[in-house]
CSV table of C-alpha atoms and ligand atoms in Angstrom, one decimal:
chain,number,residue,atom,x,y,z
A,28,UNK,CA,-27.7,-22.0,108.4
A,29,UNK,CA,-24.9,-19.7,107.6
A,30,UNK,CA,-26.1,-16.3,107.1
A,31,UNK,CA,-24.0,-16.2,103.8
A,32,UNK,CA,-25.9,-18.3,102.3
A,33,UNK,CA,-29.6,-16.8,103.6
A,34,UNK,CA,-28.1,-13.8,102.5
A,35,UNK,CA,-27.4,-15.5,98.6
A,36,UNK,CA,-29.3,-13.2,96.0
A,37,UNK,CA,-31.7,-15.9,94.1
A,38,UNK,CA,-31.4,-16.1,90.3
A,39,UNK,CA,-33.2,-13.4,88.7
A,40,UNK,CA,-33.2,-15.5,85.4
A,41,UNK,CA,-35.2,-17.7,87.0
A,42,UNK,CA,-37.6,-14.8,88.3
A,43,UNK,CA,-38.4,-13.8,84.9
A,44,UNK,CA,-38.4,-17.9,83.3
A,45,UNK,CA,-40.9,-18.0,86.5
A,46,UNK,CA,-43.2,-15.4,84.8
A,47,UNK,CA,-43.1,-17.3,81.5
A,48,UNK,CA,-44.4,-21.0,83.8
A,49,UNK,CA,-47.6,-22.1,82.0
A,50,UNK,CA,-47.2,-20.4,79.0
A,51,UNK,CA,-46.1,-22.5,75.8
A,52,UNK,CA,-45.9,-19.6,73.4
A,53,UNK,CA,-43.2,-17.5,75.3
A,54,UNK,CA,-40.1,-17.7,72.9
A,55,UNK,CA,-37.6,-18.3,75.6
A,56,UNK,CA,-33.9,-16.8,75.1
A,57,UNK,CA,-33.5,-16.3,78.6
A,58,UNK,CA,-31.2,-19.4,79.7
A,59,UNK,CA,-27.2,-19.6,78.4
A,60,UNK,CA,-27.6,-23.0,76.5
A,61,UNK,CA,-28.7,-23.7,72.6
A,62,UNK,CA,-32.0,-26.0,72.0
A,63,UNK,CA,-30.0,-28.9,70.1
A,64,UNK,CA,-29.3,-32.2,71.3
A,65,UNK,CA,-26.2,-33.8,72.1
A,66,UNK,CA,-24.8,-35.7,68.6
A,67,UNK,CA,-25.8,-39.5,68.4
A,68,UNK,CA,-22.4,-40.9,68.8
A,69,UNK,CA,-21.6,-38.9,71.8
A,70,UNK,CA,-24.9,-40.4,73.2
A,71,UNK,CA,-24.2,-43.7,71.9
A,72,UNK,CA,-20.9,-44.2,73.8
A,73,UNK,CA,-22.5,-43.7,76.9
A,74,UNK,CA,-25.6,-45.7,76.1
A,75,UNK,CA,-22.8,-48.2,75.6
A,76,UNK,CA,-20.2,-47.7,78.6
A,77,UNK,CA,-23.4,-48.2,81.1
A,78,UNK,CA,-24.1,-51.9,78.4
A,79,UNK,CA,-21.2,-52.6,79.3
A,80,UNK,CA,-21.6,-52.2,83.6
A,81,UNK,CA,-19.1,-49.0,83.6
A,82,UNK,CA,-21.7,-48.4,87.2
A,83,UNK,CA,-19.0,-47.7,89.2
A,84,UNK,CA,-16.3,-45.3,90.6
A,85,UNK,CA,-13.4,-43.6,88.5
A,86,UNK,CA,-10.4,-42.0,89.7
A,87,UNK,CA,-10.8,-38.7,91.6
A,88,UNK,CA,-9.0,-37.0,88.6
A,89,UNK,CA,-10.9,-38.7,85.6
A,90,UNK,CA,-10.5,-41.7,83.7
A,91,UNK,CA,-7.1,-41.5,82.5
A,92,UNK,CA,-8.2,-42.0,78.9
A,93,UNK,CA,-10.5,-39.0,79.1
A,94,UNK,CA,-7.5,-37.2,81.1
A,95,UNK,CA,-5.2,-37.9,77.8
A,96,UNK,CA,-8.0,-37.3,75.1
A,97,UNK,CA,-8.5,-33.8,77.0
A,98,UNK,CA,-4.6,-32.8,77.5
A,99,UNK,CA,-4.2,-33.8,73.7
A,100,UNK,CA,-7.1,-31.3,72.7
A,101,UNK,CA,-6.1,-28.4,74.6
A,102,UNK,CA,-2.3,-29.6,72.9
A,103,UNK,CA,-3.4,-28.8,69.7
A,104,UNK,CA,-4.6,-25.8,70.3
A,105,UNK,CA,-2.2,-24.1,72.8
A,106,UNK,CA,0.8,-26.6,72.3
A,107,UNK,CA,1.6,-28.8,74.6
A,108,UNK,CA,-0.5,-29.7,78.1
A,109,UNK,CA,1.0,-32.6,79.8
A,110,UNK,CA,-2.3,-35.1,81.6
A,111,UNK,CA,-1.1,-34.4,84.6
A,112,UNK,CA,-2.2,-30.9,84.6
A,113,UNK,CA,-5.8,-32.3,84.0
A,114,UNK,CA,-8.4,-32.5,86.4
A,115,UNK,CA,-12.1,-33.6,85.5
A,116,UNK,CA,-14.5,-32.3,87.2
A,117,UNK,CA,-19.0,-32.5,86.9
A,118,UNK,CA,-19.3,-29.6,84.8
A,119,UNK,CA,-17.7,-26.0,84.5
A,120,UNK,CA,-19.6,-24.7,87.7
A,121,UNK,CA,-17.9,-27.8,90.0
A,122,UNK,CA,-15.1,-27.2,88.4
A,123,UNK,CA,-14.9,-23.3,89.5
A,124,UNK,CA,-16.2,-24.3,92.6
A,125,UNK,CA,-13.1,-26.9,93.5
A,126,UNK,CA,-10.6,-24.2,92.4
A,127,UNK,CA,-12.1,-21.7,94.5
A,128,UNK,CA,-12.0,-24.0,97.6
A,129,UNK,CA,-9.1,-25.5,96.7
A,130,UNK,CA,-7.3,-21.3,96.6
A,131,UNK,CA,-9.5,-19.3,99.2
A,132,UNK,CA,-9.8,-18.7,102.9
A,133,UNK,CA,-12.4,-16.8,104.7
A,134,UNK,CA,-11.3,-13.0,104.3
A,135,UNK,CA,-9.2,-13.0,101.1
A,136,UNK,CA,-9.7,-10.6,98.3
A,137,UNK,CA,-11.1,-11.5,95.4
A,138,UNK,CA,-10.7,-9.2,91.8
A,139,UNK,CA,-13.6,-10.0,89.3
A,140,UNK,CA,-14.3,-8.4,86.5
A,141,UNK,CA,-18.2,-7.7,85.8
A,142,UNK,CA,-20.2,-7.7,84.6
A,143,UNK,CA,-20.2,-11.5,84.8
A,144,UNK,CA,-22.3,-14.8,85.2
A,145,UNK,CA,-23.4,-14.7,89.0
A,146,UNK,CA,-22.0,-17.8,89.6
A,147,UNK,CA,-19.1,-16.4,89.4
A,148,UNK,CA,-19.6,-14.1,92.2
A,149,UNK,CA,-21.2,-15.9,94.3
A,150,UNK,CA,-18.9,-19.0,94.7
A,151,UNK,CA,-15.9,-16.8,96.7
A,152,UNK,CA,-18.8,-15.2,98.5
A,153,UNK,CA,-20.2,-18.9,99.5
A,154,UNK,CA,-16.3,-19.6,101.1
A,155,UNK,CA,-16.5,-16.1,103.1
A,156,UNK,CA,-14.3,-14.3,100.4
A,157,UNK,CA,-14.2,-10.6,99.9
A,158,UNK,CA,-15.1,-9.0,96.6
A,159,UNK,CA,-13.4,-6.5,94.6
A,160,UNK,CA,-15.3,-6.0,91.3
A,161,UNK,CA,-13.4,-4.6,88.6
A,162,UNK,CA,-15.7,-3.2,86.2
A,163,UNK,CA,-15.7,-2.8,82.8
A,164,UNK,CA,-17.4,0.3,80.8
A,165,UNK,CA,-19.8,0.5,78.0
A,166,UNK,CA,-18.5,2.6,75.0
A,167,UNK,CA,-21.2,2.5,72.0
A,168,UNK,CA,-22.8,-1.0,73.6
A,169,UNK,CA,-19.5,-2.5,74.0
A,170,UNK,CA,-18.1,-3.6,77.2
A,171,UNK,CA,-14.2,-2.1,77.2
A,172,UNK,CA,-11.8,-2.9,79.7
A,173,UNK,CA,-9.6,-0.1,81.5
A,174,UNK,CA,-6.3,-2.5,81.8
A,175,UNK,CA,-5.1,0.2,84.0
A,176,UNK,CA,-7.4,-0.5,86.7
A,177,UNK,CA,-7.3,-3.6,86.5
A,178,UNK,CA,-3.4,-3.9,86.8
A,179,UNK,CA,-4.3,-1.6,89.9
A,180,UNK,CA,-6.6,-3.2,91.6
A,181,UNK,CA,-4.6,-6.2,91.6
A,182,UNK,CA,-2.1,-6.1,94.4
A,183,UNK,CA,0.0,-8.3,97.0
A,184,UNK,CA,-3.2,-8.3,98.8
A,185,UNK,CA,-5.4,-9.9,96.1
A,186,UNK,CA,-5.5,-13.9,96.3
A,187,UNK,CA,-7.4,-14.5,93.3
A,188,UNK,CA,-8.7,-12.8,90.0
A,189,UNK,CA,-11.0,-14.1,88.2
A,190,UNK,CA,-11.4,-13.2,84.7
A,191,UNK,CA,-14.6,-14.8,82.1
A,192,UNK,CA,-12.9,-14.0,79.0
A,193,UNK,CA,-14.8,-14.3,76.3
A,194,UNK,CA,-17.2,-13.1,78.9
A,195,UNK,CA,-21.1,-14.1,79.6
A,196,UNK,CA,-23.1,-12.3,79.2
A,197,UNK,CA,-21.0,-9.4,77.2
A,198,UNK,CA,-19.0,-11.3,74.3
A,199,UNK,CA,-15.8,-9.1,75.7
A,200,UNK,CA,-12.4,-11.3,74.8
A,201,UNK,CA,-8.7,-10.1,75.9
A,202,UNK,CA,-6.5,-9.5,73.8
A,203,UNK,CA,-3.1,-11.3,73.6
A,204,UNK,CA,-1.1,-8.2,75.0
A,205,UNK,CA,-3.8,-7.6,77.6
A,206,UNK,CA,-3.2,-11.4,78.7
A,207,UNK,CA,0.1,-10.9,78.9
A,208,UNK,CA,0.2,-7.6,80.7
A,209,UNK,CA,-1.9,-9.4,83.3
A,210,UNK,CA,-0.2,-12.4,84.0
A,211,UNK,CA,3.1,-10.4,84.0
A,212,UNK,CA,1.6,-8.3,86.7
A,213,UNK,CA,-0.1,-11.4,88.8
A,214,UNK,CA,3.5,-13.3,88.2
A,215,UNK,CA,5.1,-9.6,90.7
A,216,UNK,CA,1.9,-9.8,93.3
A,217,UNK,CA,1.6,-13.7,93.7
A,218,UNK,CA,-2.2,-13.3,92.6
A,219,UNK,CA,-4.0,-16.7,91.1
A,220,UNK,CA,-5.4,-16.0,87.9
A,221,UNK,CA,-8.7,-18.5,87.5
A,222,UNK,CA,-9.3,-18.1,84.0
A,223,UNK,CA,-13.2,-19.3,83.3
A,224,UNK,CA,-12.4,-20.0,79.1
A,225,UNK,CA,-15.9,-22.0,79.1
A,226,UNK,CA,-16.2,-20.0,75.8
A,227,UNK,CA,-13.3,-19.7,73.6
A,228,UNK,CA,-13.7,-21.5,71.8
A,229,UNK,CA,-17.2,-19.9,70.2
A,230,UNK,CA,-15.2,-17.1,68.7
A,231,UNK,CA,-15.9,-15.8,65.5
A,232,UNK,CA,-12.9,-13.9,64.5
A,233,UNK,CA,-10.5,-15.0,62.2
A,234,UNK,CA,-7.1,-13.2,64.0
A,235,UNK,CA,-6.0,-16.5,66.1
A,236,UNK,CA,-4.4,-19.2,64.6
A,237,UNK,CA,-6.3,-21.7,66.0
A,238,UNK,CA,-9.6,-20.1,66.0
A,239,UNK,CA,-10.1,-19.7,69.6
A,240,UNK,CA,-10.3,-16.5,71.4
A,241,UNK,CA,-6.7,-15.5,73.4
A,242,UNK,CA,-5.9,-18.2,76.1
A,243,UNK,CA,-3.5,-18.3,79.0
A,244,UNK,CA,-2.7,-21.6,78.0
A,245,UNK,CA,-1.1,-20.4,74.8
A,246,UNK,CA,1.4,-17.8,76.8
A,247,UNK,CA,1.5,-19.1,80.5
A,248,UNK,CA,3.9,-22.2,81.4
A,249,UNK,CA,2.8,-24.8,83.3
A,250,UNK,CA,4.2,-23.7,86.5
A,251,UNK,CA,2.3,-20.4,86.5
A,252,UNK,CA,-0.5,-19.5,89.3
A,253,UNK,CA,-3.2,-20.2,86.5
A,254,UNK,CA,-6.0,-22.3,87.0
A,255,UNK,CA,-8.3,-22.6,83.5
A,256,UNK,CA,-11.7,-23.5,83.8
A,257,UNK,CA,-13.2,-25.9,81.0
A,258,UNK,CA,-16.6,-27.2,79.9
A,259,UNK,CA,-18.2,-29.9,77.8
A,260,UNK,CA,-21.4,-27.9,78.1
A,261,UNK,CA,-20.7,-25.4,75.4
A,262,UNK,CA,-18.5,-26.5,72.7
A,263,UNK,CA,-20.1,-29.9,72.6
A,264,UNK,CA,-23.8,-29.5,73.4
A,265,UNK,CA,-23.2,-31.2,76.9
A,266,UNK,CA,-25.4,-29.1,79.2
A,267,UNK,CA,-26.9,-31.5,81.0
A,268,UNK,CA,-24.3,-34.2,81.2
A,269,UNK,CA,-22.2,-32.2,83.7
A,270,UNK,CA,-18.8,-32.5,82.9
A,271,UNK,CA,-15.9,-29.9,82.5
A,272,UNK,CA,-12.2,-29.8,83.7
A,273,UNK,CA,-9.7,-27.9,85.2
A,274,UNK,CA,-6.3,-27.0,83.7
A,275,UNK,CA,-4.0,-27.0,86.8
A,276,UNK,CA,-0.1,-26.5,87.6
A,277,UNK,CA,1.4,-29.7,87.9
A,278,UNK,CA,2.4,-29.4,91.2
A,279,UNK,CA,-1.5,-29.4,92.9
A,280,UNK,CA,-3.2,-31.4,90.7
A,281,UNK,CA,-2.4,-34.2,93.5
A,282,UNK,CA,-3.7,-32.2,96.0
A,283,UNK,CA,-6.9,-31.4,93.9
A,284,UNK,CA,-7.5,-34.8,93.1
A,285,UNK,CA,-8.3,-34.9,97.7
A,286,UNK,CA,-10.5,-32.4,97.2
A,287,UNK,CA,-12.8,-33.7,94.2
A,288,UNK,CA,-13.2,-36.6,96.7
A,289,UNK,CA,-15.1,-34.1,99.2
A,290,UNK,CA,-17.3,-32.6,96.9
A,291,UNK,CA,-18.3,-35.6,94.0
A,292,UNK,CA,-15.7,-38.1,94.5
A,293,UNK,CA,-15.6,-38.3,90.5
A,294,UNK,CA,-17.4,-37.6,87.3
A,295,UNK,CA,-19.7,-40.5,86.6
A,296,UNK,CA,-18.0,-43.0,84.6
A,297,UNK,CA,-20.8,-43.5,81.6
A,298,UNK,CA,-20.6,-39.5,81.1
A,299,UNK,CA,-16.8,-39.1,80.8
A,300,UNK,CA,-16.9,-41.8,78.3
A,301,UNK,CA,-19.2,-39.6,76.6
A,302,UNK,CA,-16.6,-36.7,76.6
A,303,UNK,CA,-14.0,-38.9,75.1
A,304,UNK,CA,-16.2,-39.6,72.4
A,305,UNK,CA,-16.9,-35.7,72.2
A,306,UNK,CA,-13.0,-35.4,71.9
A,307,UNK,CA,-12.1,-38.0,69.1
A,308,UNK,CA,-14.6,-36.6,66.9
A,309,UNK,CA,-14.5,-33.0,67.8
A,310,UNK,CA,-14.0,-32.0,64.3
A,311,UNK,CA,-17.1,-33.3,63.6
A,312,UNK,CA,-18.7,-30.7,66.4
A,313,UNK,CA,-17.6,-28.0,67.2
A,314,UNK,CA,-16.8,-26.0,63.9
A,315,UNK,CA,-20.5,-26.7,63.2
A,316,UNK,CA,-21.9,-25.2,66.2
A,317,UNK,CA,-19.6,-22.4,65.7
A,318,UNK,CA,-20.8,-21.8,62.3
A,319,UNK,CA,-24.3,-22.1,63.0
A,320,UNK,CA,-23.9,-19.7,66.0
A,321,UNK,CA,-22.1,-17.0,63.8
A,322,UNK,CA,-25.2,-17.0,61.4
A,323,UNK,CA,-26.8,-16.4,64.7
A,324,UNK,CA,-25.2,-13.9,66.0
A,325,UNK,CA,-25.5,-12.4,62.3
A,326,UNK,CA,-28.6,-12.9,61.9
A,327,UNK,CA,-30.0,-11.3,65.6
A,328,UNK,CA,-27.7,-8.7,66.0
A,329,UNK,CA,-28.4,-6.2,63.0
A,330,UNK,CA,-32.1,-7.1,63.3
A,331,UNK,CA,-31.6,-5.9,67.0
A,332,UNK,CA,-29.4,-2.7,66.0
A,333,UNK,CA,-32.0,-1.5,63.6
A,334,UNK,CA,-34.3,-1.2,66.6
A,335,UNK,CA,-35.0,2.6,68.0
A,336,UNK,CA,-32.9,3.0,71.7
A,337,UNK,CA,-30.8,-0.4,71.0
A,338,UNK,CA,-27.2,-0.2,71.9
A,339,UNK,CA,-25.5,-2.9,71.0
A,340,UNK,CA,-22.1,-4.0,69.9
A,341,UNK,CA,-21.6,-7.1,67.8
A,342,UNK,CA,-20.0,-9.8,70.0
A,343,UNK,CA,-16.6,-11.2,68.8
A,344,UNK,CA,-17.6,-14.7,71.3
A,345,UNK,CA,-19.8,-16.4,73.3
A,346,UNK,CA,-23.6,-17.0,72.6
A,347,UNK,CA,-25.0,-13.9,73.9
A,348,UNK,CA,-26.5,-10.4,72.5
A,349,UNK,CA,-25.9,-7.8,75.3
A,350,UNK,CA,-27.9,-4.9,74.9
A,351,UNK,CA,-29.2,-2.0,76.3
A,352,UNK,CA,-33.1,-0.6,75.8
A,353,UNK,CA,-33.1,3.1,76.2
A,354,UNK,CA,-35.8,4.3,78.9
A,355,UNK,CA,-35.9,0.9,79.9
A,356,UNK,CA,-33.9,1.2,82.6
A,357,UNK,CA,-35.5,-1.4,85.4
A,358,UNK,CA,-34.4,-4.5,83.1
A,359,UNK,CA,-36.2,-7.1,85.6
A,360,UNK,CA,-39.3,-5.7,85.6
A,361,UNK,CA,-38.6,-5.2,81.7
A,362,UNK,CA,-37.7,-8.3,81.1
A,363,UNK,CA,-41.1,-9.9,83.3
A,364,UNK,CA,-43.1,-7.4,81.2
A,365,UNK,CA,-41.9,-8.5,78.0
A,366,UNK,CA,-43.3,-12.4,78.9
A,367,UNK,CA,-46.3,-11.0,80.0
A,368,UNK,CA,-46.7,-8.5,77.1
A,369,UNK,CA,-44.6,-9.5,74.4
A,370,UNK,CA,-44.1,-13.7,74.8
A,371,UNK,CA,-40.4,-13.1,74.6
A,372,UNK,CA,-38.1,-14.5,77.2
A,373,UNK,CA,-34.7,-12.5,77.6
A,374,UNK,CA,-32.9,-12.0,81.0
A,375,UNK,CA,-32.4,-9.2,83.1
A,376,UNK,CA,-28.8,-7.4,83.3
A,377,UNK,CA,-28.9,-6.7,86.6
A,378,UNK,CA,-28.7,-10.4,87.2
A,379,UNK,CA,-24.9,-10.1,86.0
A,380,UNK,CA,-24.5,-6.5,88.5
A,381,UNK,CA,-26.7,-4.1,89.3
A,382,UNK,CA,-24.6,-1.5,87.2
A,383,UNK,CA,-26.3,-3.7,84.2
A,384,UNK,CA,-29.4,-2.3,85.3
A,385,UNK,CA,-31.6,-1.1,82.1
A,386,UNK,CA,-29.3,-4.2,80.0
A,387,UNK,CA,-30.7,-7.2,78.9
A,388,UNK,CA,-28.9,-10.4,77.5
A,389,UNK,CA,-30.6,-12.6,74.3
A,390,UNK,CA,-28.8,-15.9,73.6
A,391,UNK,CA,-28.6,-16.3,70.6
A,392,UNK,CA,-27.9,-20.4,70.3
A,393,UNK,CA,-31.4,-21.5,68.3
A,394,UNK,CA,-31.0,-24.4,66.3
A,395,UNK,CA,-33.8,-22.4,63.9
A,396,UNK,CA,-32.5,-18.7,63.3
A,397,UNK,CA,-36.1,-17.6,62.3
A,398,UNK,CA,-37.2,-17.9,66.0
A,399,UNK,CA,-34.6,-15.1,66.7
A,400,UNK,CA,-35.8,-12.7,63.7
A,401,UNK,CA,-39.5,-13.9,65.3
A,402,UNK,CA,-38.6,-13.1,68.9
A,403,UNK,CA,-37.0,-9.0,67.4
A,404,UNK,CA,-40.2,-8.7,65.6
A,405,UNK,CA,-42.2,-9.1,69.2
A,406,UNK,CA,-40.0,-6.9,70.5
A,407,UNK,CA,-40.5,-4.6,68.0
A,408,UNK,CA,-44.3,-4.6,68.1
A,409,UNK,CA,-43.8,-4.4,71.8
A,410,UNK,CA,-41.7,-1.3,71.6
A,411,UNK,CA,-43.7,0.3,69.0
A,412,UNK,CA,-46.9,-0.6,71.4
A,413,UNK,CA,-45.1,1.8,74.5
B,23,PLP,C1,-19.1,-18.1,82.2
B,23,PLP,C2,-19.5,-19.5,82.5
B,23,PLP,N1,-18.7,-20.3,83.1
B,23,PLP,C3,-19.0,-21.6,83.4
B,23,PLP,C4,-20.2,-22.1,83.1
B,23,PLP,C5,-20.5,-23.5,83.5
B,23,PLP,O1,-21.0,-24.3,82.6
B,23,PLP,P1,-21.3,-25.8,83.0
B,23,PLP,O2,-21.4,-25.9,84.5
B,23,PLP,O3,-22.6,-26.2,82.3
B,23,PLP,O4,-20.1,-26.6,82.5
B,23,PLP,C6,-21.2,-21.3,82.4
B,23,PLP,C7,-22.5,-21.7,82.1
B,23,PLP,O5,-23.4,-21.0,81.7
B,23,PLP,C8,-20.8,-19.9,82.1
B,23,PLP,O6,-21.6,-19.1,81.5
């Protein structure tokens, strides 16, 4: 076994979801996915593709109807995306992992900003990348970039950045002239930008005008070193169906395609049928889980603000709370302590970098908002209890 892989740090959410095994009355927050079920249709058309014997192979790219239903989504919201940048992959992870294979050799350097979903980390690590972590600071609970640095760090020398904008787990979003100072700057060093958007389109601001958070899609041009990284999972309440896609220059989606064959071959058929459903209809989807996970953001955050030693900032995207505990500061053992002590399930910071050490991340995506004001009042009691 390669030692890389000994050496890969198990999920500490899982740690703490392991404390909680056996225990039915442990209000669980700790995972990043909400607790509703994919809409009928969308179930329907895949309940249907597999009536009809869709049991077989698709392209290595996708169905091409899926392919076009995908370009023409991403159209209307950042103008135009030709099908031929569109790769579809099993899910947003598979799709991070092909672009990372598909960029890196052993011994490149890797920017990242953190903190960020260990996933995201770990992958370059997994293909014997180096790491150079760009880190954002806290100011008042919220997680600020230093653009400076960042433009910085980023040199001849650096292969890839990868950037989670609108970030899990902190909510942070670039801003359009950030995104623009950066690609300007990787367009002079030759750096790939992998842009993980997973989330933006959970934004709750109303300063875009088309409602998602700042893409590179909308300023980039189809030739750029940009790779996007997309999701069903999200947007569309597709956890578990694993499929995403990747937003690709023209010129390797060809080459790309060779590479899904190593890795899955394709998305199974039944389940891309699924997402084309998702696409025609969705109007009918996302705005509601966008609205519904604004009240929930509104309705946990002040409850959590309120709280003594809380610092929090209100999250402009994404699905998660970020916070810090004052005198809390070993957030794992925190975070076992409060499934043992309190029944609430939240995860640990450090699992995102150890510098989020004394952090701990709530999502917020509960089909019934009274569980949230349920799980601050255990925490409450719990606090009040120290
Ligand atoms: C930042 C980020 N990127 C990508 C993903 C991948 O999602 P999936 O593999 O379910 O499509 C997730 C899932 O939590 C995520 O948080």
């Amino acid at each position: 076994m390669r030692q890389v892989i000994l050496d890969l740090e198990e999920s500490k959410i899982r740690e703490v979801a392991n404390a909680g095994i056996g225990r039915s009355d442990v209000l669980a927050f700790w995972f990043g996915e909400g607790d509703e079920v994919t809409p009928d249709f969308v179930r329907q058309a895949a309940i249907d593709s597999l009536q009809k014997g869709e049991t077989f192979y698709s392209h290595n790219l996708g169905l091409p109807e899926l392919r076009a239903a995908i370009a023409l989504h991403l159209s209307r919201l950042h103008g135009t995306v030709a099908p031929d940048r569109i790769a579809v992959t099993s899910g947003g992870v598979n799709a991070l992992m092909i672009a990372m294979q598909a960029l890196l050799e052993a011994g490149d350097e890797v920017a990242i900003v953190t903190p960020v979903w260990p996933n995201l980390t770990a992958q370059p690590l997994i293909l014997g990348a180096r790491l150079k972590p760009i880190p954002l600071k806290p100011v008042s609970g919220a997680w600020t970039l230093d653009l400076e640095a960042l433009l910085a760090a980023v040199t001849p020398a650096t292969k890839v950045l990868i950037l989670n904008a609108p970030s899990n787990p902190t909510g942070w979003t670039l801003t359009r002239a950030e995104q623009q100072r950066i690609l300007d700057h990787c367009r002079q060093t030759g750096t790939w930008i992998v842009a993980d958007e997973v989330y933006s389109q959970l934004y709750y601001e109303s300063d875009t005008p088309n409602g998602c958070a700042p893409s590179f899609l909308d300023i980039a041009s189809s030739e750029d070193r940009l790779v996007v990284v997309h999701s069903f999972s999200k947007s569309f309440l597709m956890t578990g169906w694993r499929l995403g896609w990747l937003v690709l220059p023209s010129a390797i989606t060809h080459d790309v395609g060779k590479l899904i064959e190593f890795n899955t071959s394709c998305a199974s058929v039944f389940t891309q049928r699924a997402g084309v459903a998702a696409l025609q209809r969705a109007g009918e989807i996302t705005p509601r889980v966008v609205a519904h996970l604004k009240t929930c953001r509104d309705t946990l955050v002040p409850l959590l603000q309120a709280l003594p030693g809380v610092e929090l900032a209100k999250p402009a995207a994404g699905m998660y709370a970020f916070f810090r505990l004052a005198g809390h500061d070993d957030s794992l053992a925190t975070a076992k302590r409060l499934v043992r002590e309190a029944g609430l399930g939240l995860a640990p910071g450090e699992a995102f970098v150890p510098e989020a050490q004394g952090w701990l991340r709530w999502c917020f995506a509960s089909r019934d908002p009274q569980r949230l004001v349920l799980g601050v009042e255990r925490l409450r009691k719990w606090l009040g209890s120290k």
